[in-house]
Amino acid sequence: MTQDELKQAVAAAAIKEVTQAIEDGEIIGIGTGSTANCFIDLLAEFKHDIKGTVASSEASAERLKKHGIEVFDLNAVNDVAVYVDGADETNHRLELIKGGGAALTREKIVAAVAKQFVCIADESKLVDQLGGFPLPVEVLPMARSHVGRELVKLGGDPVYREGVVTDNGNIILDVYNFPIATPRKIEEKINNIVGVVTNGIFACRPADVLLLGTQNGVNRITPN
Ligand code: 5RP
C-alpha cells in the first residue's frame, strides 16, 4: 500500500471508531493535514449522525463546510466528545510532535477540550524517540529573535519557517537537531519561554488511541 492508501485506511478506521463511540448530538473535533482531510471527506457521509464539528484550522473548517458539515466555534460548545487528528511523529506512549501544517496551537486547544483524542497516522510516523521531525514552535512575531536564542540555549537549531503566518497571526520556528528524551518536561520548558504561544510536543495531553496504518492493516494502539 502507498502512504496515501495507508492514510485512507486509518481515516476509515477512525470513522468506525468515532461513529461507534459517539451519541446523538455530540460534537467531533477535527484536526488538520492530509490524513485529517481523508477523515473529513469520509465524515461527509455521516454528517446527519452528528451535531457538528469544531475545527483546528481555517483550512479544515473550509473543507468541512464544503461538505455541508456544520462547524461550531469552540466557545459555543460545552463538550467535544472526540478529537481526530494526524501527527508528524508519535512514540509508543502516544506522545506526539505536531505542527507540520502550522496548526499546532488550535490543535492543542481542541485536544485539551476533547474527552478522547484519536490519532491517525501511517506507520512512518511511529518512532522510539521524538525529535527526528523538526519541532514546530508558534511564536509571537516580535519575540522571534528572543525565542530563537532561548531555543539555541536548550540545544536546538531553530529555523524561521519562511512565508508562513499561522491562523492566529504568528510565525513558526522549526527546531532541528533536537532529540526529545523527556517530552513532557521539554514541552513545559519551551512553553515557558516568553513569546512562545505553544510548541508542537503533545505530551501533557497525549493521544488516547493511535490508529496506525501498516502494510498488515490498521493497528489500534493504546499507550504502554
Ligand atoms: C498540522 C499537523 C498535522 O497533523 C501533521 O502535520 C500531520 O499531517 P499529515 O496528516 O499531512 O501527515 O500537526 O499542524
GROMACS .gro file of C-alpha atoms and ligand atoms in nm:
model
  238
    1MET     CA    1   0.000   0.000   0.000
    2THR     CA    2   0.116   0.354  -0.069
    3GLN     CA    3   0.135   0.617   0.205
    4ASP     CA    4  -0.185   0.774   0.066
    5GLU     CA    5  -0.364   0.439   0.083
    6LEU     CA    6  -0.248   0.395   0.444
    7LYS     CA    7  -0.391   0.740   0.526
    8GLN     CA    8  -0.722   0.641   0.368
    9ALA     CA    9  -0.723   0.318   0.569
   10VAL     CA   10  -0.667   0.493   0.904
   11ALA     CA   11  -0.929   0.754   0.820
   12ALA     CA   12  -1.180   0.478   0.751
   13ALA     CA   13  -1.086   0.308   1.080
   14ALA     CA   14  -1.136   0.639   1.261
   15ILE     CA   15  -1.484   0.678   1.113
   16LYS     CA   16  -1.570   0.335   1.256
   17GLU     CA   17  -1.419   0.421   1.595
   18VAL     CA   18  -1.597   0.756   1.616
   19THR     CA   19  -1.939   0.654   1.487
   20GLN     CA   20  -1.946   0.363   1.736
   21ALA     CA   21  -1.836   0.582   2.027
   22ILE     CA   22  -2.042   0.899   1.992
   23GLU     CA   23  -2.400   0.955   2.086
   24ASP     CA   24  -2.661   1.171   1.915
   25GLY     CA   25  -2.597   1.541   1.938
   26GLU     CA   26  -2.225   1.517   2.013
   27ILE     CA   27  -1.950   1.730   1.864
   28ILE     CA   28  -1.639   1.595   1.693
   29GLY     CA   29  -1.308   1.783   1.691
   30ILE     CA   30  -1.134   1.783   1.356
   31GLY     CA   31  -0.759   1.806   1.301
   32THR     CA   32  -0.553   1.946   1.018
   33GLY     CA   33  -0.341   1.794   0.743
   34SER     CA   34  -0.364   1.535   0.468
   35THR     CA   35  -0.466   1.247   0.698
   36ALA     CA   36  -0.730   1.461   0.869
   37ASN     CA   37  -0.853   1.561   0.522
   38CYS     CA   38  -0.916   1.193   0.440
   39PHE     CA   39  -1.121   1.171   0.760
   40ILE     CA   40  -1.320   1.486   0.674
   41ASP     CA   41  -1.406   1.351   0.329
   42LEU     CA   42  -1.534   1.024   0.476
   43LEU     CA   43  -1.722   1.203   0.755
   44ALA     CA   44  -1.942   1.373   0.496
   45GLU     CA   45  -2.142   1.052   0.463
   46PHE     CA   46  -2.219   1.051   0.837
   47LYS     CA   47  -2.290   1.422   0.884
   48HIS     CA   48  -2.652   1.356   0.981
   49ASP     CA   49  -2.538   1.135   1.270
   50ILE     CA   50  -2.351   1.416   1.448
   51LYS     CA   51  -2.448   1.757   1.579
   52GLY     CA   52  -2.144   1.910   1.416
   53THR     CA   53  -1.773   1.972   1.447
   54VAL     CA   54  -1.512   2.214   1.575
   55ALA     CA   55  -1.211   2.264   1.351
   56SER     CA   56  -0.846   2.312   1.441
   57SER     CA   57  -0.772   2.536   1.141
   58GLU     CA   58  -0.935   2.763   0.887
   59ALA     CA   59  -0.838   2.511   0.616
   60SER     CA   60  -1.021   2.224   0.786
   61ALA     CA   61  -1.321   2.445   0.862
   62GLU     CA   62  -1.346   2.534   0.495
   63ARG     CA   63  -1.322   2.169   0.386
   64LEU     CA   64  -1.590   2.067   0.637
   65LYS     CA   65  -1.823   2.343   0.521
   66LYS     CA   66  -1.776   2.243   0.157
   67HIS     CA   67  -1.913   1.902   0.255
   68GLY     CA   68  -2.209   2.067   0.427
   69ILE     CA   69  -2.081   1.964   0.772
   70GLU     CA   70  -2.164   2.215   1.043
   71VAL     CA   71  -1.865   2.386   1.209
   72PHE     CA   72  -1.912   2.544   1.552
   73ASP     CA   73  -1.693   2.797   1.730
   74LEU     CA   74  -1.525   2.614   2.019
   75ASN     CA   75  -1.663   2.875   2.260
   76ALA     CA   76  -2.015   2.788   2.155
   77VAL     CA   77  -1.997   2.422   2.261
   78ASN     CA   78  -1.975   2.266   2.605
   79ASP     CA   79  -1.805   1.940   2.514
   80VAL     CA   80  -1.607   1.779   2.238
   81ALA     CA   81  -1.666   1.403   2.250
   82VAL     CA   82  -1.367   1.302   2.043
   83TYR     CA   83  -1.084   1.473   1.855
   84VAL     CA   84  -0.940   1.309   1.543
   85ASP     CA   85  -0.609   1.431   1.404
   86GLY     CA   86  -0.286   1.321   1.240
   87ALA     CA   87   0.068   1.366   1.367
   88ASP     CA   88   0.418   1.427   1.239
   89GLU     CA   89   0.562   1.177   1.489
   90THR     CA   90   0.431   0.954   1.765
   91ASN     CA   91   0.617   0.748   2.021
   92HIS     CA   92   0.485   0.433   2.189
   93ARG     CA   93   0.335   0.637   2.475
   94LEU     CA   94   0.134   0.826   2.211
   95GLU     CA   95   0.319   1.148   2.285
   96LEU     CA   96   0.330   1.337   1.958
   97ILE     CA   97   0.503   1.601   1.754
   98LYS     CA   98   0.251   1.807   1.559
   99GLY     CA   99   0.251   2.135   1.370
  100GLY     CA  100   0.392   2.040   1.032
  101GLY     CA  101   0.088   2.222   0.894
  102ALA     CA  102   0.135   2.516   1.137
  103ALA     CA  103  -0.197   2.447   1.313
  104LEU     CA  104  -0.045   2.325   1.641
  105THR     CA  105  -0.197   2.581   1.877
  106ARG     CA  106  -0.557   2.532   1.774
  107GLU     CA  107  -0.494   2.157   1.755
  108LYS     CA  108  -0.366   2.159   2.112
  109ILE     CA  109  -0.666   2.360   2.230
  110VAL     CA  110  -0.921   2.125   2.072
  111ALA     CA  111  -0.727   1.822   2.201
  112ALA     CA  112  -0.733   1.973   2.551
  113VAL     CA  113  -1.110   2.008   2.544
  114ALA     CA  114  -1.183   1.668   2.389
  115LYS     CA  115  -1.279   1.374   2.608
  116GLN     CA  116  -1.090   1.140   2.377
  117PHE     CA  117  -0.806   1.205   2.131
  118VAL     CA  118  -0.776   0.959   1.843
  119CYS     CA  119  -0.455   1.000   1.644
  120ILE     CA  120  -0.450   0.868   1.287
  121ALA     CA  121  -0.117   0.807   1.119
  122ASP     CA  122   0.068   0.584   0.879
  123GLU     CA  123   0.349   0.365   1.013
  124SER     CA  124   0.623   0.606   0.900
  125LYS     CA  125   0.521   0.833   1.191
  126LEU     CA  126   0.595   0.584   1.471
  127VAL     CA  127   0.935   0.645   1.637
  128ASP     CA  128   1.114   0.532   1.951
  129GLN     CA  129   1.212   0.887   2.044
  130LEU     CA  130   1.054   1.213   1.930
  131GLY     CA  131   1.268   1.475   1.760
  132GLY     CA  132   1.362   1.334   1.420
  133PHE     CA  133   1.094   1.568   1.284
  134PRO     CA  134   1.190   1.933   1.345
  135LEU     CA  135   0.982   2.064   1.634
  136PRO     CA  136   0.740   2.345   1.535
  137VAL     CA  137   0.708   2.632   1.782
  138GLU     CA  138   0.445   2.904   1.730
  139VAL     CA  139   0.585   3.242   1.833
  140LEU     CA  140   0.453   3.599   1.853
  141PRO     CA  141   0.630   3.786   1.570
  142MET     CA  142   0.806   4.043   1.793
  143ALA     CA  143   0.960   3.765   2.006
  144ARG     CA  144   1.113   3.573   1.715
  145SER     CA  145   1.480   3.650   1.787
  146HIS     CA  146   1.445   3.618   2.163
  147VAL     CA  147   1.273   3.281   2.138
  148GLY     CA  148   1.527   3.167   1.879
  149ARG     CA  149   1.816   3.246   2.119
  150GLU     CA  150   1.642   3.062   2.406
  151LEU     CA  151   1.587   2.756   2.185
  152VAL     CA  152   1.958   2.756   2.096
  153LYS     CA  153   2.036   2.759   2.471
  154LEU     CA  154   1.820   2.446   2.503
  155GLY     CA  155   2.038   2.277   2.240
  156GLY     CA  156   1.826   2.310   1.925
  157ASP     CA  157   1.877   2.475   1.587
  158PRO     CA  158   1.568   2.692   1.527
  159VAL     CA  159   1.485   2.787   1.168
  160TYR     CA  160   1.227   3.050   1.075
  161ARG     CA  161   0.956   2.896   0.851
  162GLU     CA  162   0.965   3.150   0.568
  163GLY     CA  163   0.637   3.286   0.437
  164VAL     CA  164   0.416   3.111   0.694
  165VAL     CA  165   0.170   3.303   0.911
  166THR     CA  166  -0.047   3.091   1.138
  167ASP     CA  167  -0.426   3.126   1.163
  168ASN     CA  168  -0.351   3.324   1.480
  169GLY     CA  169  -0.124   3.575   1.303
  170ASN     CA  170   0.202   3.435   1.440
  171ILE     CA  171   0.519   3.282   1.298
  172ILE     CA  172   0.670   2.932   1.323
  173LEU     CA  173   1.022   2.837   1.428
  174ASP     CA  174   1.114   2.476   1.342
  175VAL     CA  175   1.374   2.333   1.580
  176TYR     CA  176   1.619   2.095   1.413
  177ASN     CA  177   1.871   1.856   1.574
  178PHE     CA  178   1.669   1.839   1.894
  179PRO     CA  179   1.619   1.485   2.029
  180ILE     CA  180   1.338   1.488   2.285
  181ALA     CA  181   1.416   1.237   2.561
  182THR     CA  182   1.169   1.380   2.814
  183PRO     CA  183   0.874   1.510   2.610
  184ARG     CA  184   0.661   1.643   2.896
  185LYS     CA  185   0.948   1.835   3.055
  186ILE     CA  186   1.061   1.985   2.724
  187GLU     CA  187   0.704   2.075   2.630
  188GLU     CA  188   0.664   2.268   2.955
  189LYS     CA  189   1.008   2.427   2.933
  190ILE     CA  190   0.956   2.565   2.581
  191ASN     CA  191   0.606   2.685   2.662
  192ASN     CA  192   0.762   2.883   2.946
  193ILE     CA  193   0.974   3.096   2.713
  194VAL     CA  194   0.815   3.441   2.691
  195GLY     CA  195   0.678   3.494   2.340
  196VAL     CA  196   0.605   3.128   2.273
  197VAL     CA  197   0.237   3.062   2.205
  198THR     CA  198   0.283   2.688   2.218
  199ASN     CA  199   0.511   2.416   2.086
  200GLY     CA  200   0.431   2.104   1.887
  201ILE     CA  201   0.503   1.848   2.160
  202PHE     CA  202   0.177   1.686   2.268
  203ALA     CA  203   0.291   1.505   2.584
  204CYS     CA  204   0.099   1.681   2.863
  205ARG     CA  205  -0.212   1.582   2.666
  206PRO     CA  206  -0.106   1.282   2.454
  207ALA     CA  207  -0.339   1.084   2.228
  208ASP     CA  208  -0.558   0.821   2.393
  209VAL     CA  209  -0.575   0.593   2.090
  210LEU     CA  210  -0.348   0.558   1.787
  211LEU     CA  211  -0.486   0.407   1.468
  212LEU     CA  212  -0.167   0.317   1.284
  213GLY     CA  213  -0.178   0.222   0.918
  214THR     CA  214   0.063  -0.063   0.837
  215GLN     CA  215   0.110  -0.299   0.543
  216ASN     CA  216  -0.070  -0.562   0.753
  217GLY     CA  217  -0.373  -0.349   0.830
  218VAL     CA  218  -0.467  -0.080   1.082
  219ASN     CA  219  -0.338  -0.142   1.435
  220ARG     CA  220  -0.532   0.004   1.726
  221ILE     CA  221  -0.275   0.108   1.985
  222THR     CA  222  -0.325   0.246   2.334
  223PRO     CA  223  -0.038   0.385   2.545
  224ASN     CA  224   0.201   0.142   2.715
  2255RP     C1  225  -0.079   2.005   1.125
  2255RP     C2  226  -0.042   1.877   1.190
  2255RP     C3  227  -0.068   1.751   1.115
  2255RP     O1  228  -0.146   1.667   1.194
  2255RP     C4  229   0.063   1.684   1.085
  2255RP     O2  230   0.145   1.776   1.015
  2255RP     C5  231   0.043   1.557   1.002
  2255RP     O3  232  -0.001   1.591   0.874
  2255RP     P1  233  -0.027   1.482   0.762
  2255RP     O4  234  -0.150   1.409   0.802
  2255RP     O5  235  -0.045   1.565   0.637
  2255RP     O6  236   0.094   1.394   0.754
  2255RP     O7  237   0.005   1.872   1.300
  2255RP     O8  238  -0.039   2.115   1.202
   0.00000   0.00000   0.00000
